[in-house]
Coordinates of C-alpha atoms in Angstrom, one line a residue:
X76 CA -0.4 -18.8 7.5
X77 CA 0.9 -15.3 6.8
X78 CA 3.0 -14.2 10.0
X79 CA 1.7 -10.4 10.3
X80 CA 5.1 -9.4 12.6
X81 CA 7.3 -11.3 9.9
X82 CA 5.6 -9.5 6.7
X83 CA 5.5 -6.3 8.5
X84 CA 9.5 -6.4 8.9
X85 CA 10.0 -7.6 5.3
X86 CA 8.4 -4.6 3.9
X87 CA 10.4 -2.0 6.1
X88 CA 13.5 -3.3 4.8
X89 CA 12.3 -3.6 1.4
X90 CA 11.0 0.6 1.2
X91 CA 13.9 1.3 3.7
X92 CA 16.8 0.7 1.3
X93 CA 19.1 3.6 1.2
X94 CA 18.7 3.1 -3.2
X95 CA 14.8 2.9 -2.9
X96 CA 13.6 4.2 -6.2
X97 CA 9.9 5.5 -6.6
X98 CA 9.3 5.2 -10.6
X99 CA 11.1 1.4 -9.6
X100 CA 8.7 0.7 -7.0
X101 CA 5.6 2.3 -7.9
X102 CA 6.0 1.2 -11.8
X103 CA 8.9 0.0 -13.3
X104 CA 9.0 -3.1 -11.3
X105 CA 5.9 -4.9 -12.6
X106 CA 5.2 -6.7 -15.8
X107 CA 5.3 -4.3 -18.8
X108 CA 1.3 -5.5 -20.0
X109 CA 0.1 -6.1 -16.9
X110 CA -2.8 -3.6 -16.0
X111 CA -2.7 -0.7 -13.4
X112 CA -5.9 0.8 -13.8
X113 CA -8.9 0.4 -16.0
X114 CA -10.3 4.0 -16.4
X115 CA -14.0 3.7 -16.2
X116 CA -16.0 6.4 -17.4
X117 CA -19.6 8.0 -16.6
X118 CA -20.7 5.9 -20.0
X119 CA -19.4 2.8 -18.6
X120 CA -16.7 2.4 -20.9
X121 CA -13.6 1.4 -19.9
X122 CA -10.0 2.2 -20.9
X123 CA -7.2 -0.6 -19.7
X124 CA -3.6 1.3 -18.5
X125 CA -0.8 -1.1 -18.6
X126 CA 2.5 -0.7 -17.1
X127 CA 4.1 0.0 -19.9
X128 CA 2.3 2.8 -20.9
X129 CA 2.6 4.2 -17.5
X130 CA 6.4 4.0 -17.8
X131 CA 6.7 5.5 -21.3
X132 CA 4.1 8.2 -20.4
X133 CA 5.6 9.3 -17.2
X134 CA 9.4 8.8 -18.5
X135 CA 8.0 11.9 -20.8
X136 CA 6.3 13.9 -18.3
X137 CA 9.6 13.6 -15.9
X138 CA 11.4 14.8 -18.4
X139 CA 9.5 17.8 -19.2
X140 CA 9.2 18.9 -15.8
X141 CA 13.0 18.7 -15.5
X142 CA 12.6 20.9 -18.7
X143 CA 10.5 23.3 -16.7
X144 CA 13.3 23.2 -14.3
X145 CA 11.4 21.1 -11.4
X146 CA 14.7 19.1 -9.9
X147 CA 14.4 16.6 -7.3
X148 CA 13.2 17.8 -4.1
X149 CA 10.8 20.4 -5.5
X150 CA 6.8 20.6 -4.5
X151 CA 4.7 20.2 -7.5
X152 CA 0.8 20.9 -7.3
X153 CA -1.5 18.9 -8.8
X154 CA -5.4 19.8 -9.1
X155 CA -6.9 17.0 -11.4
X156 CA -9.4 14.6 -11.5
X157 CA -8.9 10.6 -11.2
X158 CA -7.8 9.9 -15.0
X159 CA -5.0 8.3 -16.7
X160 CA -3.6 11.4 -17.3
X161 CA -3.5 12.1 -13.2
X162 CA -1.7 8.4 -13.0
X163 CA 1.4 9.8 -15.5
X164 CA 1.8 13.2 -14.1
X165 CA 2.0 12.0 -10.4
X166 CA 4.4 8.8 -11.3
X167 CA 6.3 11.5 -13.8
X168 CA 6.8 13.6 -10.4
X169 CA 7.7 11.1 -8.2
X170 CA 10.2 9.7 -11.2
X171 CA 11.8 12.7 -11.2
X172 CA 12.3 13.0 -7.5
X173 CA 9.7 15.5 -6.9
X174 CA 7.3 15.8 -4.5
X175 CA 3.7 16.2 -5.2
X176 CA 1.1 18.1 -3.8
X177 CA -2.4 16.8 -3.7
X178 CA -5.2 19.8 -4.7
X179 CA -8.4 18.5 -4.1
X180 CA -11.0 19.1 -7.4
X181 CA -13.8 20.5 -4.8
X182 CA -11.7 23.1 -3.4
X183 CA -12.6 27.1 -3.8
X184 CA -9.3 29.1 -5.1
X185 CA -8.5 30.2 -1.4
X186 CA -7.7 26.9 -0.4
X187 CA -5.6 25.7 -3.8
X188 CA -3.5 28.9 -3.1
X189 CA -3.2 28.6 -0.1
X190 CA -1.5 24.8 -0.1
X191 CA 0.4 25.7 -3.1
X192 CA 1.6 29.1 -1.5
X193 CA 2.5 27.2 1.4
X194 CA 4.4 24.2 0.3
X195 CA 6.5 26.7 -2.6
X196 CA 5.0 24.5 -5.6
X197 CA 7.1 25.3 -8.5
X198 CA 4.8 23.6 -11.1
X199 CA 1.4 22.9 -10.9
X200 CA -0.4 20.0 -13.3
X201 CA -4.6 21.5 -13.6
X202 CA -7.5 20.0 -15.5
X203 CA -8.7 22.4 -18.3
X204 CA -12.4 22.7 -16.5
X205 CA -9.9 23.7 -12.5
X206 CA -7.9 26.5 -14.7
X207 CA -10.5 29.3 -12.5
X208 CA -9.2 28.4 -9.6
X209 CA -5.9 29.3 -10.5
X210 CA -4.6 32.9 -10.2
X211 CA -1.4 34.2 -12.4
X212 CA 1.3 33.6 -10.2
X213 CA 4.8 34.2 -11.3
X214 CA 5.8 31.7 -8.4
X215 CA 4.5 28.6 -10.7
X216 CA 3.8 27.2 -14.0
X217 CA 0.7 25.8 -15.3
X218 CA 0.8 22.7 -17.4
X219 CA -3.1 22.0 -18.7
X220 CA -4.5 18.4 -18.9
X221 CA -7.8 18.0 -21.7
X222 CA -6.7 21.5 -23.4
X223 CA -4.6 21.2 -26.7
X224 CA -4.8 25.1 -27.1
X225 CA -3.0 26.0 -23.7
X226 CA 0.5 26.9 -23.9
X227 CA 1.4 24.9 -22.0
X228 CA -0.4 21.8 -23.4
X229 CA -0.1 18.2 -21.2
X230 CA -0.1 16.3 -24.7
X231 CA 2.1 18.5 -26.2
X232 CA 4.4 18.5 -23.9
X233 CA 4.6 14.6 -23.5
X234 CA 5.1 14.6 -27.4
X235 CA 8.2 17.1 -27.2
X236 CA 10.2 14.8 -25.6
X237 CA 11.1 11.1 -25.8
X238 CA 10.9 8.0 -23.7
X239 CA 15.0 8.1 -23.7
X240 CA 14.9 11.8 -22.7
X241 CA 18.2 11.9 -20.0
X242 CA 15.8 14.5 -17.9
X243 CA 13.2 11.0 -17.4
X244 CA 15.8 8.8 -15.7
X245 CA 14.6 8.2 -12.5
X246 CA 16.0 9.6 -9.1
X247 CA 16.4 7.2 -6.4
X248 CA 15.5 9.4 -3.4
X249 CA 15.6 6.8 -0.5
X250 CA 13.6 5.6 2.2
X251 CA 13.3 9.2 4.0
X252 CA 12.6 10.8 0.1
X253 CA 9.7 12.7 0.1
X254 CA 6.7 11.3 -2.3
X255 CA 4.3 13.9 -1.0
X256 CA 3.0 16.7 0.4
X257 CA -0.3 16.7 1.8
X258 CA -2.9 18.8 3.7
X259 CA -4.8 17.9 7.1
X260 CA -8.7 19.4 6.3
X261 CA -7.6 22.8 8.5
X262 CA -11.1 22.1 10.5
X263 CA -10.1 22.9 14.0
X264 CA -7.2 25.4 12.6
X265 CA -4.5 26.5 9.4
X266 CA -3.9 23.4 7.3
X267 CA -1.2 21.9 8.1
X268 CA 1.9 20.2 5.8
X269 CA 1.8 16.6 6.2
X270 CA 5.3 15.3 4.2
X271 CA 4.9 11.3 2.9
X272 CA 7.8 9.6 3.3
X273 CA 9.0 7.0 0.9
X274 CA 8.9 4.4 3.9
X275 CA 6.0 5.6 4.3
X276 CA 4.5 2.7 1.6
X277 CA 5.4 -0.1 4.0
X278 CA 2.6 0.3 6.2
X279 CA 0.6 1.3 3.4
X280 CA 1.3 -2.1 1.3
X281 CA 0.4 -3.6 5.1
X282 CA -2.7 -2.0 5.2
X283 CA -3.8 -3.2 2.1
X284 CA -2.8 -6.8 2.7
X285 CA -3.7 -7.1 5.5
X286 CA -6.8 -5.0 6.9
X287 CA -8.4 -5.0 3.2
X288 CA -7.2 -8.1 2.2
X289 CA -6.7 -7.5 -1.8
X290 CA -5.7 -10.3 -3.5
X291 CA -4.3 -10.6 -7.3
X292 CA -7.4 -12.3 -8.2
X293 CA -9.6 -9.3 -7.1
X294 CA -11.5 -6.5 -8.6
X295 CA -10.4 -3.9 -6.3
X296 CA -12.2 -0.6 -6.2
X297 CA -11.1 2.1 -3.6
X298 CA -13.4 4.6 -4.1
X299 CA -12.0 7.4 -2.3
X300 CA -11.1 10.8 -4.5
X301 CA -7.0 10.7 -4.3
X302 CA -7.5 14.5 -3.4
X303 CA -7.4 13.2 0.3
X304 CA -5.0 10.9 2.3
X305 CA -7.3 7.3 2.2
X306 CA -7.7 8.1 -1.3
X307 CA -4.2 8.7 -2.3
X308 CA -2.6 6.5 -0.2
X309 CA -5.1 3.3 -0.9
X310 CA -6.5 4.3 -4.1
X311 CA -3.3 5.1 -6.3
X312 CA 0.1 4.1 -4.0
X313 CA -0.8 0.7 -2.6
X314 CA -2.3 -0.5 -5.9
X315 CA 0.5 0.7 -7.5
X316 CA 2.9 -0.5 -5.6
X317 CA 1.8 -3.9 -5.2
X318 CA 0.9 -4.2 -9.1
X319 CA -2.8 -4.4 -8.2
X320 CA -5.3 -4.0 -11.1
X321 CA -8.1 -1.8 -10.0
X322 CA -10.7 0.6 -11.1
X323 CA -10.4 4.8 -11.3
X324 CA -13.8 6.6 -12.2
X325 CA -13.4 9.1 -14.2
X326 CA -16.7 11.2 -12.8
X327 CA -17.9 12.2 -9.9
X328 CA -19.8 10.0 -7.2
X329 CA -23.6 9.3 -7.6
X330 CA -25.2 6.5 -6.0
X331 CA -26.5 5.5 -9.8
X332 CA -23.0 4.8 -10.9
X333 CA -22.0 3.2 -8.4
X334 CA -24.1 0.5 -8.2
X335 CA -24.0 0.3 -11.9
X336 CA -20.0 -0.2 -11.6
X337 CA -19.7 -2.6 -9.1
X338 CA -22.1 -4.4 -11.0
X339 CA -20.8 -4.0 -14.5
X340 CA -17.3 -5.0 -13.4
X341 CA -18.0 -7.5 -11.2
X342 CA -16.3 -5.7 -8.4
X343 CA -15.0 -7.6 -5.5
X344 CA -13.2 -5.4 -2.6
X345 CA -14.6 -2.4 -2.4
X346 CA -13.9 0.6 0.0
X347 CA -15.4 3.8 0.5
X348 CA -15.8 6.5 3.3
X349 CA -19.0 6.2 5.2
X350 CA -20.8 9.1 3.1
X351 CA -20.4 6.5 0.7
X352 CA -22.4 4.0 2.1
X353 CA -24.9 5.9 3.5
X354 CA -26.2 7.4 0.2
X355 CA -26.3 4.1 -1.3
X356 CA -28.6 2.8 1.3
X357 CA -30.5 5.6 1.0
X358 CA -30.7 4.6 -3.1
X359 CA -31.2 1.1 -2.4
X360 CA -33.7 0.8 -4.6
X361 CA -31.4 0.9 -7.3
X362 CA -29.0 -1.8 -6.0
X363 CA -28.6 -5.2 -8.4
X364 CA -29.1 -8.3 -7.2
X365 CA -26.2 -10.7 -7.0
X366 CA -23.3 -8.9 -6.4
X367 CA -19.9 -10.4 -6.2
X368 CA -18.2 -8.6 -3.4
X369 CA -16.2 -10.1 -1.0
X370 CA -15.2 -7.6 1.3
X371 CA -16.4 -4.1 2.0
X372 CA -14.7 -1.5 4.1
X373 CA -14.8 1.7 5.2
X374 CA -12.3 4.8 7.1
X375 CA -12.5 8.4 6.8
X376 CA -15.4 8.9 9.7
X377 CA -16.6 6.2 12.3
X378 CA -19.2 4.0 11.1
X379 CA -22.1 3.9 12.5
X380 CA -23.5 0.2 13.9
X381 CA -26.6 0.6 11.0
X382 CA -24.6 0.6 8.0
X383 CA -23.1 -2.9 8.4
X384 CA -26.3 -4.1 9.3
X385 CA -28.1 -2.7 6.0
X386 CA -24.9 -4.2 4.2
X387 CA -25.5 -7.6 4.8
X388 CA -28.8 -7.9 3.4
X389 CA -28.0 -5.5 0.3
X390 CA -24.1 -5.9 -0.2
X391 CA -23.8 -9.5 0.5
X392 CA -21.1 -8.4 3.0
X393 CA -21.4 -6.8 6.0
X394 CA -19.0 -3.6 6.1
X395 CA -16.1 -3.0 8.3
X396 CA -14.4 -0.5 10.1
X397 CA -10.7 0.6 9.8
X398 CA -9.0 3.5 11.3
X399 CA -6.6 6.4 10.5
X400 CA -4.8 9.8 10.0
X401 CA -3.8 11.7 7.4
X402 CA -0.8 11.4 9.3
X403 CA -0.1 7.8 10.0
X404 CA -2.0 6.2 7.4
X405 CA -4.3 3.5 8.7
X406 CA -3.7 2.6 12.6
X407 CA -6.7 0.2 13.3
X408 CA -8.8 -2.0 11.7
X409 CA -11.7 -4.8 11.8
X410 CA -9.3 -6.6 9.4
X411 CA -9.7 -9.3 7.1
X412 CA -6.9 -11.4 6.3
X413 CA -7.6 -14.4 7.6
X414 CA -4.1 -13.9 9.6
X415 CA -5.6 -11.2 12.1
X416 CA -9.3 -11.6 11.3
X417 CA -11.9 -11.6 14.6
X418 CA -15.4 -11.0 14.8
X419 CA -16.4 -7.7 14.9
X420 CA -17.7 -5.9 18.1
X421 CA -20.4 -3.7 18.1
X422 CA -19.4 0.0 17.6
X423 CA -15.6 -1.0 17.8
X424 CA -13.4 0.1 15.2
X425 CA -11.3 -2.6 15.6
X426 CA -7.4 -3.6 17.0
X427 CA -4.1 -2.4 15.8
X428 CA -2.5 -3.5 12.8
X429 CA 0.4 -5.5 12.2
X430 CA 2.9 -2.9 13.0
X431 CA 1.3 -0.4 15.4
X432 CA 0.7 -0.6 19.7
X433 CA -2.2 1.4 20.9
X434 CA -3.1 3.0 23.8
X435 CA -5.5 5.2 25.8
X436 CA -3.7 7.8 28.1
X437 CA -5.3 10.0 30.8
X438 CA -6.8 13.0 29.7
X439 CA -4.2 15.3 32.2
X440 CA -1.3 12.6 32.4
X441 CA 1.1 10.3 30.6
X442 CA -0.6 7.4 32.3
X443 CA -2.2 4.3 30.5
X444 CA -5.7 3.2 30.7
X445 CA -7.8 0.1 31.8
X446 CA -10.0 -1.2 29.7
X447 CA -13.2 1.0 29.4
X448 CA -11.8 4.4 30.7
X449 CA -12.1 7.1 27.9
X450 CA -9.3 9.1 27.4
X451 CA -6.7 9.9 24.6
X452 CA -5.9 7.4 21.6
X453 CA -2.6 7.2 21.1
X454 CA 0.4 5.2 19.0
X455 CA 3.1 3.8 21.3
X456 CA 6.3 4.6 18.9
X457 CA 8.5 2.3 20.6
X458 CA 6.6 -0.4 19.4
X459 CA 5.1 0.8 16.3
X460 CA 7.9 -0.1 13.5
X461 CA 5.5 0.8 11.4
X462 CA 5.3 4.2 12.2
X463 CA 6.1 6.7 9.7
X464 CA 5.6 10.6 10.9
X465 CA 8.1 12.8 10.4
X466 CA 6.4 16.1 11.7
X467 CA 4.5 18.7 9.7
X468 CA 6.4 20.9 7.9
X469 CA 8.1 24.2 9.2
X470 CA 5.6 23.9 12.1
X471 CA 7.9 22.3 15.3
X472 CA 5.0 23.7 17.7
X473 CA 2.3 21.7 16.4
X474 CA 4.5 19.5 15.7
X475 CA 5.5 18.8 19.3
X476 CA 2.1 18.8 20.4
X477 CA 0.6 15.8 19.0
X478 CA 3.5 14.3 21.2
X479 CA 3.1 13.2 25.0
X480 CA 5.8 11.1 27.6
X481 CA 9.3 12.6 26.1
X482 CA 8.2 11.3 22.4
X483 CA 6.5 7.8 23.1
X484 CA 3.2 8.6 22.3
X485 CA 1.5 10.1 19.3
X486 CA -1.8 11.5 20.6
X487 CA -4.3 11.1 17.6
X488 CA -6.2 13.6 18.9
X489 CA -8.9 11.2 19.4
X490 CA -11.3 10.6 22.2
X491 CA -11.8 6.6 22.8
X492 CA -11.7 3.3 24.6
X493 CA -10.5 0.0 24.7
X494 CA -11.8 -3.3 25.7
X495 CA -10.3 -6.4 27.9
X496 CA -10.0 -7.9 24.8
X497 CA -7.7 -5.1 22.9
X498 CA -10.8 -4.1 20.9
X499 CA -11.2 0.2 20.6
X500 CA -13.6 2.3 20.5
X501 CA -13.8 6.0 19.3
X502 CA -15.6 8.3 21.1
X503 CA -14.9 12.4 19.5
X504 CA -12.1 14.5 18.3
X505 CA -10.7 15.6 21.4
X506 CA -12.3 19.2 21.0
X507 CA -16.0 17.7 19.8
X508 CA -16.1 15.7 23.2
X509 CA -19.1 17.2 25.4
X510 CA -18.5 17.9 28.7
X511 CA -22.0 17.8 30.3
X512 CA -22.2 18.6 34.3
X513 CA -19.1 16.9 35.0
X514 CA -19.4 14.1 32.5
X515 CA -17.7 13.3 29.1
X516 CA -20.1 12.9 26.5
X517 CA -19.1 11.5 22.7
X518 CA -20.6 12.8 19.8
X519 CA -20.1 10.0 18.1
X520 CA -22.0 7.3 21.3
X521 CA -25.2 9.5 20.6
X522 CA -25.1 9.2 16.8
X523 CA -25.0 6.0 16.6
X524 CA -28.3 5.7 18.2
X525 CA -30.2 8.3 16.1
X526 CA -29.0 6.6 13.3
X527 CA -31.0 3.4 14.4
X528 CA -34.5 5.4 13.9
X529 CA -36.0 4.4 11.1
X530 CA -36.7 8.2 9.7
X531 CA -33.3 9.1 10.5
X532 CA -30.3 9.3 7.4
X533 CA -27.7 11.2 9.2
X534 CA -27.4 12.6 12.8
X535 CA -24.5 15.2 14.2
X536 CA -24.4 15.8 17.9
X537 CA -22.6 18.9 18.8
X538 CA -22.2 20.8 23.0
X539 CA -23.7 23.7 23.5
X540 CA -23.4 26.2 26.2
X541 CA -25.7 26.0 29.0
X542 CA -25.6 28.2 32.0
X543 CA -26.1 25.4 34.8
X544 CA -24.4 22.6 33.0
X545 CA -21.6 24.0 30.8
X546 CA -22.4 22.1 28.4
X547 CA -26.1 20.3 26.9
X548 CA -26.1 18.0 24.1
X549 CA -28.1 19.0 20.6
X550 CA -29.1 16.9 18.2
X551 CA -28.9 17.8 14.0
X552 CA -31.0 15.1 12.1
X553 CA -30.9 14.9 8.1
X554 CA -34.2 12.6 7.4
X555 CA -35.2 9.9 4.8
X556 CA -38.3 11.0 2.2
X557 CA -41.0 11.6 3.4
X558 CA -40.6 11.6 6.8
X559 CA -41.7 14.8 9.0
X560 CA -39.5 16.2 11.9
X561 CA -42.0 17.5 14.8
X562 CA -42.3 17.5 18.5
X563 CA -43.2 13.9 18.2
X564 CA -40.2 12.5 16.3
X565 CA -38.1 14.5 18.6
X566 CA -39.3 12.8 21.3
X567 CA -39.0 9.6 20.1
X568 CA -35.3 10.3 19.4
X569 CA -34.5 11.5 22.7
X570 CA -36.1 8.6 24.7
X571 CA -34.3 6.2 21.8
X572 CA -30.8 7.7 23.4
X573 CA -32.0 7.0 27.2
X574 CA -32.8 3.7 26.2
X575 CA -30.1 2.7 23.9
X576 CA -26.9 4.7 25.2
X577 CA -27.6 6.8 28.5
X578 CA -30.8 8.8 30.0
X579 CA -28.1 12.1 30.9
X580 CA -26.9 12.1 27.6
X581 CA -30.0 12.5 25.6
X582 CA -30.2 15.6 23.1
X583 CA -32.0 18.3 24.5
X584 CA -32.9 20.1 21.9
X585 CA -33.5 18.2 18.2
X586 CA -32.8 20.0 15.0
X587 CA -34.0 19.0 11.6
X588 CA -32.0 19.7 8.7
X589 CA -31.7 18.8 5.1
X590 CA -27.8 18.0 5.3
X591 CA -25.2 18.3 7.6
X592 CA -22.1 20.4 6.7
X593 CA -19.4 18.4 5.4
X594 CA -15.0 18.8 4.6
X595 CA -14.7 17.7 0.5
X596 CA -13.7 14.2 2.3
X597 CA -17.1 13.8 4.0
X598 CA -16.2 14.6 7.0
X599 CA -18.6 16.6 9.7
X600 CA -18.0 20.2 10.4
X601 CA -19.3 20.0 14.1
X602 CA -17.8 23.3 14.3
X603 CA -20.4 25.4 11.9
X604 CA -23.0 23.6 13.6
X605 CA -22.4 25.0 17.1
X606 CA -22.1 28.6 15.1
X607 CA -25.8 28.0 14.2

């Protein structure tokens, strides 16, 4: 059996070499016809992408970046959809040393200036159809994917220069080497830079060993747009660095498709946010029989109890939670390699990963928890080799405060608990947690409940001010076809959360919606929901 500790140490010193080479890592390494991706598109045709294309293609792109004068170091934006062509321009960046800046396809032009404003991008790689967005800038260059006409043409430029170009040898940039640049959401405040690390693909290659369990025989399909951290760092860097074959849909996500492709393909490991899930149960009319999954997981938002419940039945496999940031990758998990495996716990989101200690400190001191006190979640560095952070960029303030007892802990910013049995449990973001008439009251305890009604789709529980208790808890339901939101229903739900969870922290006040605002990830804006 697979000695988590032991593995976990292998791959530090393996990504922590002082000559640790991305193009080597991420590409050059693996078996020239062995697949990387097989491109699927909206048709259901597919496209194989080898190795060896990848390393010819992104030799040429390297090359013309350094033509563009990018050198090693410099922040390169890139707003593209998941495509072959996104596969060579980011492994072209990172070949050249660069550093790449994720631009999600969904954002408004604000927030693509904004990121590539902030993080001095001297290049920036678009789509033809995300050229809008863009504003003339003398700061950057635009090079156009899917446009032959633009002056500066992807194609063309990849045909101006050759596979032996000097300007496409690749830069070994070390363990502490930036690969990228990334964005939190900005929900509670100003996005803030997030820099990636080179190590940082130890604990990613951990992750997906370990807590998905992808093995060489698997169909592996992370669904998750690499716009966003779980995408990124689970869809593109851990397959590629482990010379994984997996899928990359070239389209958008409908429920349609996506039963049709893990059909079609026969797809085995599968992971996707909860959104995900939740819109194929509500299409599970449309889901095939048969299907050939193994394991199914899901990060990005908690997951409510109903979903792995549904998932047995029309999956085949019941669907597990993992847990993580933007800025530490993936922290906790209901694993499944057979090496750390348990059986889940109801509403828990798992235990720490090979490579991480977690903790829950006191709300107003440095001061570790028994099991079931809520307070903060945090990562004990001392004992987390896995641990990668290295502080948002040009921001020490923030910086320092997501840090508590003279740098041990990294508070998450998450509200939780933990079990005898090392199992946690989130609760809120720290500043979603409801403080009702002297008690602390989780968003995410109440969902979970509404979610069990049989009318109910989606449920977001938000504090709102009340002049004798500070705080009352309200209730914002999205519900299935058909059903009708009334005085009755409302009832029903609030006496569902005095029975299931707790009879103080029952919604006072019900509202029915027909969707919840959501970040591009999927994640709840609790915050335009107590503007209403």
């Amino acid at each position: 059996m697979t000695d988590p500790a032991a593995r976990v140490r292998r791959l530090l010193e393996e990504y922590g070499s002082p000559q640790a080479c991305a193009a080597d890592l991420l590409c050059d390494r693996h078996p020239a016809d062995a697949v990387a991706f097989t491109v699927v598109e909206t048709d259901l045709t597919a496209t194989d992408l080898t190795y060896g294309e990848l390393r010819e293609r992104s030799t040429r792109c390297a090359a013309a970046l350094a033509g563009l004068g990018v050198e090693p170091g410099d922040r390169v934006g890139v707003l593209m959809g998941k495509s072959a062509d996104l596969v060579t321009v980011l492994l072209g960046i990172w070949r050249r040393g660069a550093v790449h800046v994720p631009l999600f396809t969904a954002f408004a032009a604000p927030a693509v200036a904004f990121r590539l404003t902030s993080s001095g991008a001297k290049v920036v790689v678009a789509d033809a159809d995300q050229l809008p967005k863009l504003e003339p800038d003398p700061a950057w260059r635009v090079i156009v994917a899917g446009a032959s006409d633009a002056e500066l043409a992807l194609d063309r430029l990849l045909s101006e220069y050759s596979a032996d170009d000097p300007g496409g040898r690749a830069v070994a940039v070390g363990p502490e080497g930036l690969l990228v640049q990334l964005y939190t959401s900005g929900t509670t405040g100003t996005p803030k830079g997030v820099p990636v690390p080179l190590r940082a693909l130890a604990s990613m290659q951990s992750y997906q060993e370990f807590a998905l369990d992808v093995r060489p025989e698997d169909v592996y399909w992370n669904i998750a747009d690499p716009g966003w951290a779980y995408g990124l760092y689970y869809t593109l860097l851990t397959p590629l660095v482990t010379g994984t074959r997996s899928l990359l849909l070239h389209s958008g996500f409908s429920a349609p498709l996506t039963w049709q492709v893990l059909e079609r393909f026969g797809v085995t490991n599968f992971a996707a946010a909860p959104t995900v899930y939740r819109a194929l149960r509500a299409d599970s009319s449309g889901a095939p029989t048969g299907l050939a999954l193994r394991r199914a997981s899901s990060a990005g938002e908690p997951l409510t109890p109903d979903i792995p419940a549904w998932s047995v039945t029309t999956l085949g496999v019941a669907v597990r939670d993992h847990y993580g940031q933007t800025e530490t990758g993936m922290l906790i998990a209901n694993a499944w390699h057979d090496a750390v495996r348990t059986e889940t716990r109801a509403g828990s989101m798992g235990r720490p990963l090979p490579g991480f200690a977690m903790a829950i400190l006191a709300e107003d001191a440095d001061r570790v928890l028994g099991p079931g006190e809520p307070g903060r979640v945090v990562v004990d560095i001392r004992s987390s080799p896995a641990y990668w952070f290295p502080g948002y960029v040009d921001a020490p303030e923030k910086t320092a405060s997501r840090y508590a007892g003279d740098g041990r802990w990294y508070v998450t910013g998450d509200a939780g608990t933990v079990d005898e049995d090392g199992f946690f449990y989130f609760s809120a973001r720290d500043d979603d947690v409801i403080i009702m008439a002297g008690y602390r009251i989780g968003p995410f305890d109440v969902e979970s409940v509404l979610v069990l009604h049989d009318s109910v789709i989606e449920a977001a529980v938000v504090g709102m001010p009340d002049e004798l208790r500070g705080e009352v808890v309200e209730a914002f339901v999205v519900l299935r076809a058909g059903a009708h939101g009334g005085p009755e229903l409302e009832a029903e739900l609030q006496q569902l959360v005095k029975t299931k969870f707790a009879a103080h922290a029952y919604p006072r006040t019900v509202h029915f919606v027909d969707s919840l605002p959501k970040t591009p990830s999927g994640k709840v804006q609790r915050f335009l929901l107590r503007q209403r």
